[in-house]
Short mmCIF file of C-alpha atoms in Angstrom, two decimals:
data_model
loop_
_atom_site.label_atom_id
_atom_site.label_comp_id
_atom_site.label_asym_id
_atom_site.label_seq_id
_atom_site.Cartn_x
_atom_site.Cartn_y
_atom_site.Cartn_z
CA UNK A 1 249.93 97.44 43.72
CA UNK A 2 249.85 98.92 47.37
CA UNK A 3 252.56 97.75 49.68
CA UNK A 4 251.64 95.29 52.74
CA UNK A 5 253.92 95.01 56.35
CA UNK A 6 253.93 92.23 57.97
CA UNK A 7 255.87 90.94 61.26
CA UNK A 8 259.30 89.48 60.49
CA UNK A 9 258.52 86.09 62.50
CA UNK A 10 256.12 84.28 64.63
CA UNK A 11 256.46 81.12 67.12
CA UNK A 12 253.45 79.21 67.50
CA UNK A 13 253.03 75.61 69.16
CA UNK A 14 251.93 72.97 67.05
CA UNK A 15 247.98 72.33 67.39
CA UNK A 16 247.21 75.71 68.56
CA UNK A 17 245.55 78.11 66.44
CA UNK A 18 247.80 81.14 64.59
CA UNK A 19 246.46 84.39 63.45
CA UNK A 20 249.10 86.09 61.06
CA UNK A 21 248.68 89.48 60.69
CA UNK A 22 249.13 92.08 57.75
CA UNK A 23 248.68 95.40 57.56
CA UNK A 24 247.79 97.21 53.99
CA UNK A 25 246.51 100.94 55.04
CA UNK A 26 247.39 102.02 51.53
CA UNK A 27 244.98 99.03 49.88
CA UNK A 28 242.47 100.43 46.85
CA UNK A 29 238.79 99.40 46.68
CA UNK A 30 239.63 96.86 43.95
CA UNK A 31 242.48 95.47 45.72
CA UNK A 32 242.32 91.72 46.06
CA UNK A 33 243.96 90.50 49.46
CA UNK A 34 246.01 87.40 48.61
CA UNK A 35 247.87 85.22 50.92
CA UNK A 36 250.78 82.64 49.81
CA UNK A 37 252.86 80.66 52.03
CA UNK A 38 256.45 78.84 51.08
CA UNK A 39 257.85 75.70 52.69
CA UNK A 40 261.00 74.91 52.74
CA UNK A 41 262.78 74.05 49.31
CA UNK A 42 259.15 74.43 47.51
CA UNK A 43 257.50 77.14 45.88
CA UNK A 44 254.93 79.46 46.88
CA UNK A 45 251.96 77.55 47.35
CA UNK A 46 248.27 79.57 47.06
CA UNK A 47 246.84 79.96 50.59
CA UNK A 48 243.68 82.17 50.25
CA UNK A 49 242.10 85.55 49.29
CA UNK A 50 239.62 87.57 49.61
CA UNK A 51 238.35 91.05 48.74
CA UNK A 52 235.64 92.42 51.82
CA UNK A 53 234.30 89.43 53.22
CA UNK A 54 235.87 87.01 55.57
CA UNK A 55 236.46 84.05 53.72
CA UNK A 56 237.09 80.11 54.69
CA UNK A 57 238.76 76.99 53.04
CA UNK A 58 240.30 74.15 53.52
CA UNK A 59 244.03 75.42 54.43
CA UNK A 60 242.93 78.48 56.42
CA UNK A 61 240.98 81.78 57.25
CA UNK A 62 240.93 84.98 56.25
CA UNK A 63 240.21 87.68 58.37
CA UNK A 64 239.21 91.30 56.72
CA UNK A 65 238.71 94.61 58.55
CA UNK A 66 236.50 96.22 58.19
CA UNK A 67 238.04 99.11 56.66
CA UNK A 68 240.14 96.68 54.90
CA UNK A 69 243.57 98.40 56.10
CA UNK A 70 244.43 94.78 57.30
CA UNK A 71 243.97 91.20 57.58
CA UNK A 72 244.79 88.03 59.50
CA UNK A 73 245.78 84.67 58.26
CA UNK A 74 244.44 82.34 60.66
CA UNK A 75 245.15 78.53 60.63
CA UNK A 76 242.77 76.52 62.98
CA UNK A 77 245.23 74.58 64.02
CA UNK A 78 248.66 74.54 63.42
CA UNK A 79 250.88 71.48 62.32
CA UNK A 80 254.83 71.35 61.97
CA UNK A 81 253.97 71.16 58.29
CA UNK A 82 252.71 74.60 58.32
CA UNK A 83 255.76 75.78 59.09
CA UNK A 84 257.26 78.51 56.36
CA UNK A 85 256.91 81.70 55.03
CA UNK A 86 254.00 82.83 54.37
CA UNK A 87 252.98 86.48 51.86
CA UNK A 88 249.97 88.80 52.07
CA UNK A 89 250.22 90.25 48.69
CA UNK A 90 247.72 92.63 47.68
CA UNK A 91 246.73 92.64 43.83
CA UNK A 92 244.80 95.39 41.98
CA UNK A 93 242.22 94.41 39.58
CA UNK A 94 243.67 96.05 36.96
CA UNK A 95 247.14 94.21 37.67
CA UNK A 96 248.80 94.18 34.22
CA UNK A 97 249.46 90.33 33.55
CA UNK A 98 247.86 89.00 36.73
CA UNK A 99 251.86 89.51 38.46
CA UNK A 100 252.24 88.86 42.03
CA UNK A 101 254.71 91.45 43.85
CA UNK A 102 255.82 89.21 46.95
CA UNK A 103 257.36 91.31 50.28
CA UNK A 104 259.41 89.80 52.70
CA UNK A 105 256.47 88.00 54.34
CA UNK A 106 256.55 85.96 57.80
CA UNK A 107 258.59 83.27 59.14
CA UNK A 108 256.40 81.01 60.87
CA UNK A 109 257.99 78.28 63.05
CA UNK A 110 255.88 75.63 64.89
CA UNK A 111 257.26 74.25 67.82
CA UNK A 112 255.95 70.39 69.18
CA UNK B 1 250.84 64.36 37.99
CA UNK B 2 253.09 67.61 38.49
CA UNK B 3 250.99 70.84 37.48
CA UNK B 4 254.35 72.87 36.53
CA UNK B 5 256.90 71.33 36.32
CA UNK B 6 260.92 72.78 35.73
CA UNK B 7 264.02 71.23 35.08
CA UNK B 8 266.76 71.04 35.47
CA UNK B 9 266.12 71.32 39.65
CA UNK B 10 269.90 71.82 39.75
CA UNK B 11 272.43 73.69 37.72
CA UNK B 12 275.91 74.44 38.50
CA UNK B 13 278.01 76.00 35.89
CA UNK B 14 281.13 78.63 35.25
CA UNK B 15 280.95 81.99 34.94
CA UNK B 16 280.30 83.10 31.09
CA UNK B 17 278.39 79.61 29.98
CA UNK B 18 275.00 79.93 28.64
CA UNK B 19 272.41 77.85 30.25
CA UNK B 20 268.46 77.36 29.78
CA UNK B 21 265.82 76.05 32.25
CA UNK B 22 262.47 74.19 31.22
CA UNK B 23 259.33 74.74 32.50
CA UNK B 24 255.81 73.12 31.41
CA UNK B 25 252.43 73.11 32.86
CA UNK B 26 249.86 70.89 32.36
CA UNK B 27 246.72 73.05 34.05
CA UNK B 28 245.72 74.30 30.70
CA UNK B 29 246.65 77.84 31.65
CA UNK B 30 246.92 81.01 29.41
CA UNK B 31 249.61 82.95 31.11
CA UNK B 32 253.31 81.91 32.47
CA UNK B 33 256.05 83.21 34.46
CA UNK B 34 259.60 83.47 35.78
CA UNK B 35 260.68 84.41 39.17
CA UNK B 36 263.96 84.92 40.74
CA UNK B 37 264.41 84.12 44.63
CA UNK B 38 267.91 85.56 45.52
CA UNK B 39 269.77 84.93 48.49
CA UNK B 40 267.98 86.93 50.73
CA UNK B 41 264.96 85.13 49.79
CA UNK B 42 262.88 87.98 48.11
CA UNK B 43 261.10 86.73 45.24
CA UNK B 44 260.90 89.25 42.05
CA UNK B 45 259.16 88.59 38.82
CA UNK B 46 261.06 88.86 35.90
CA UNK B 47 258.50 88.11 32.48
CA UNK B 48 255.08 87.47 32.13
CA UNK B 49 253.57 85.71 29.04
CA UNK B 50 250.60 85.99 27.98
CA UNK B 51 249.30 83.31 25.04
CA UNK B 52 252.51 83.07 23.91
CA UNK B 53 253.15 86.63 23.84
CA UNK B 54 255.53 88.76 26.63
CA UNK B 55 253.54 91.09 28.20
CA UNK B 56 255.92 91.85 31.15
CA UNK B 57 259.31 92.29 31.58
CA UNK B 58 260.93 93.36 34.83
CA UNK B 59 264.05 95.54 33.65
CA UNK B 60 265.80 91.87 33.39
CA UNK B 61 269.26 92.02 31.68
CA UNK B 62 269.47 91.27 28.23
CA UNK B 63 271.13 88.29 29.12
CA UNK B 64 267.74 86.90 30.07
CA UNK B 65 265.67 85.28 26.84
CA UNK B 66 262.49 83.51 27.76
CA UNK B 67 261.31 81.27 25.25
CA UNK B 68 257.30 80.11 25.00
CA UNK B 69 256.85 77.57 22.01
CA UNK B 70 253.33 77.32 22.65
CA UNK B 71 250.75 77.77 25.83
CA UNK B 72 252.29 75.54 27.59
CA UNK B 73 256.12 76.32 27.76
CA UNK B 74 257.93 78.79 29.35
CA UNK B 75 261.69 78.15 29.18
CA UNK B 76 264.37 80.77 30.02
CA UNK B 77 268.08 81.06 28.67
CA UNK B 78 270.69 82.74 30.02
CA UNK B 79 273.66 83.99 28.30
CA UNK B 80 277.14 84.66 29.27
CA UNK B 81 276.39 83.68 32.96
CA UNK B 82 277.37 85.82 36.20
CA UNK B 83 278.10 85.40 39.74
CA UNK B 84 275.08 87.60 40.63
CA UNK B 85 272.61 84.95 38.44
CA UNK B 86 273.21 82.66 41.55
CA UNK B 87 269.77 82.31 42.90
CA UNK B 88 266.42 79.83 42.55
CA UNK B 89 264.20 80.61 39.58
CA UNK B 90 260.84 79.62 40.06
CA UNK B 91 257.95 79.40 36.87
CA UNK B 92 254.57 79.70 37.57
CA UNK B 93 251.57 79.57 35.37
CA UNK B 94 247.50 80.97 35.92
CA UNK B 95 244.85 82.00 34.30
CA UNK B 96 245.12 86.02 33.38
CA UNK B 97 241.46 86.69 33.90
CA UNK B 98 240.66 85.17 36.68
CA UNK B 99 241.14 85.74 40.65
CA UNK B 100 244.23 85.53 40.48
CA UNK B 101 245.51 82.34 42.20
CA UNK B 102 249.25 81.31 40.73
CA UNK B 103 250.83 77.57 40.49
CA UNK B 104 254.51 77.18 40.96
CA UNK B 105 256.86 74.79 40.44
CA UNK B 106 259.07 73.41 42.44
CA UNK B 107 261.92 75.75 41.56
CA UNK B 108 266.07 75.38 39.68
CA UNK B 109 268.42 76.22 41.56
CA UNK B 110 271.56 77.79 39.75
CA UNK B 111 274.97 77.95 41.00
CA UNK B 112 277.47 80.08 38.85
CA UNK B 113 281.16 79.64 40.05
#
């Protein structure tokens, strides 16, 4: 699966919108563009994905270049529950055993 | 009702003990799988199975036996423990053919002295 970069950490104040971004310039035309976030003491918790088209549910928004080289996590409106770490993982559609391969992701801390 | 659920969600033990960790989901899924979350909080998959059946294994020592009974279960024993075992192992289940989205539980955290 290709690799993704994404900024270390990002301050955002609580009930203001956050776009995290992640670059993939290396992604494949089958690459699925996940996004996972982890809170404190949990486990990765599913976010959203998406493959060309902007998508939209309940946690967040994905936006998707055009040329798919990147994408932004946005969350309407942030809470101080939001904050943790959250992974853009990319995964191929011919992904041996559905694996995710998580990077170092972005720290996300919401200030009140 | 916890979708995947591990235990113990604490283990400390001495170097060179054998120790296993649970995990069961209850989402009906096809496919399981251990993670390791070191220190420096990069998560790295270690097996994958598939119906019961390892399909992958991330150049994990050895040491390292998973264990799937049925669907269901995923457990994971560890032999002759080490100082460098130290870390949060988390199991997650999904379906294989699908889009891709993975549950996790709530993580063990292991302590080797």
């Amino acid at each position: 699966d290709a690799k993704t970069t994404q900024p270390n950490s990002m301050e955002s104040n609580e009930e203001e919108p956050v776009h995290l971004p992640c670059n993939h310039s290396t992604i494949s035309g089958t690459d699925y563009i996940h996004w996972y976030r982890q809170l404190p003491s949990q486990g990765p918790e599913y976010v959203i994905h998406g493959l060309t088209s902007n998508v939209n549910n309940r946690m967040a928004s994905l936006a998707i270049a055009e040329d798919r080289k990147s994408s932004t996590l946005i969350l309407h409106r942030a809470t101080l529950r939001d904050a943790a770490v959250y992974y853009c993982i990319l995964r191929g559609a011919n992904n041996a055993g559905n694996m995710l391969t998580f990077g170092g992701g972005t720290r996300l801390m919401v200030k009140p | 009702d916890t979708a995947v659920s591990q235990t113990p969600k604490y283990l400390v033990t001495q170097m060179g003990n054998d120790k296993s960790i649970k995990c069961e989901q209850n989402l009906g899924h096809d496919t399981m799988y251990w993670y390791k979350q070191d220190s420096k909080k990069f998560l790295k998959i270690m097996f994958s199975y598939n119906n019961k059946e390892l399909i992958i294994n991330e150049t994990v020592p050895n040491r390292f036996s998973p264990k799937s009974p049925d669907k269901a279960h995923l457990n994971l024993h560890i032999n002759s423990l080490e100082l460098g075992d130290s870390a949060v192992y988390f199991c997650a289940s999904s379906q294989l053919f699908n889009t891709g989205e993975l549950f996790f539980g709530e993580g063990s955290r292991l302590t080797v002295l």
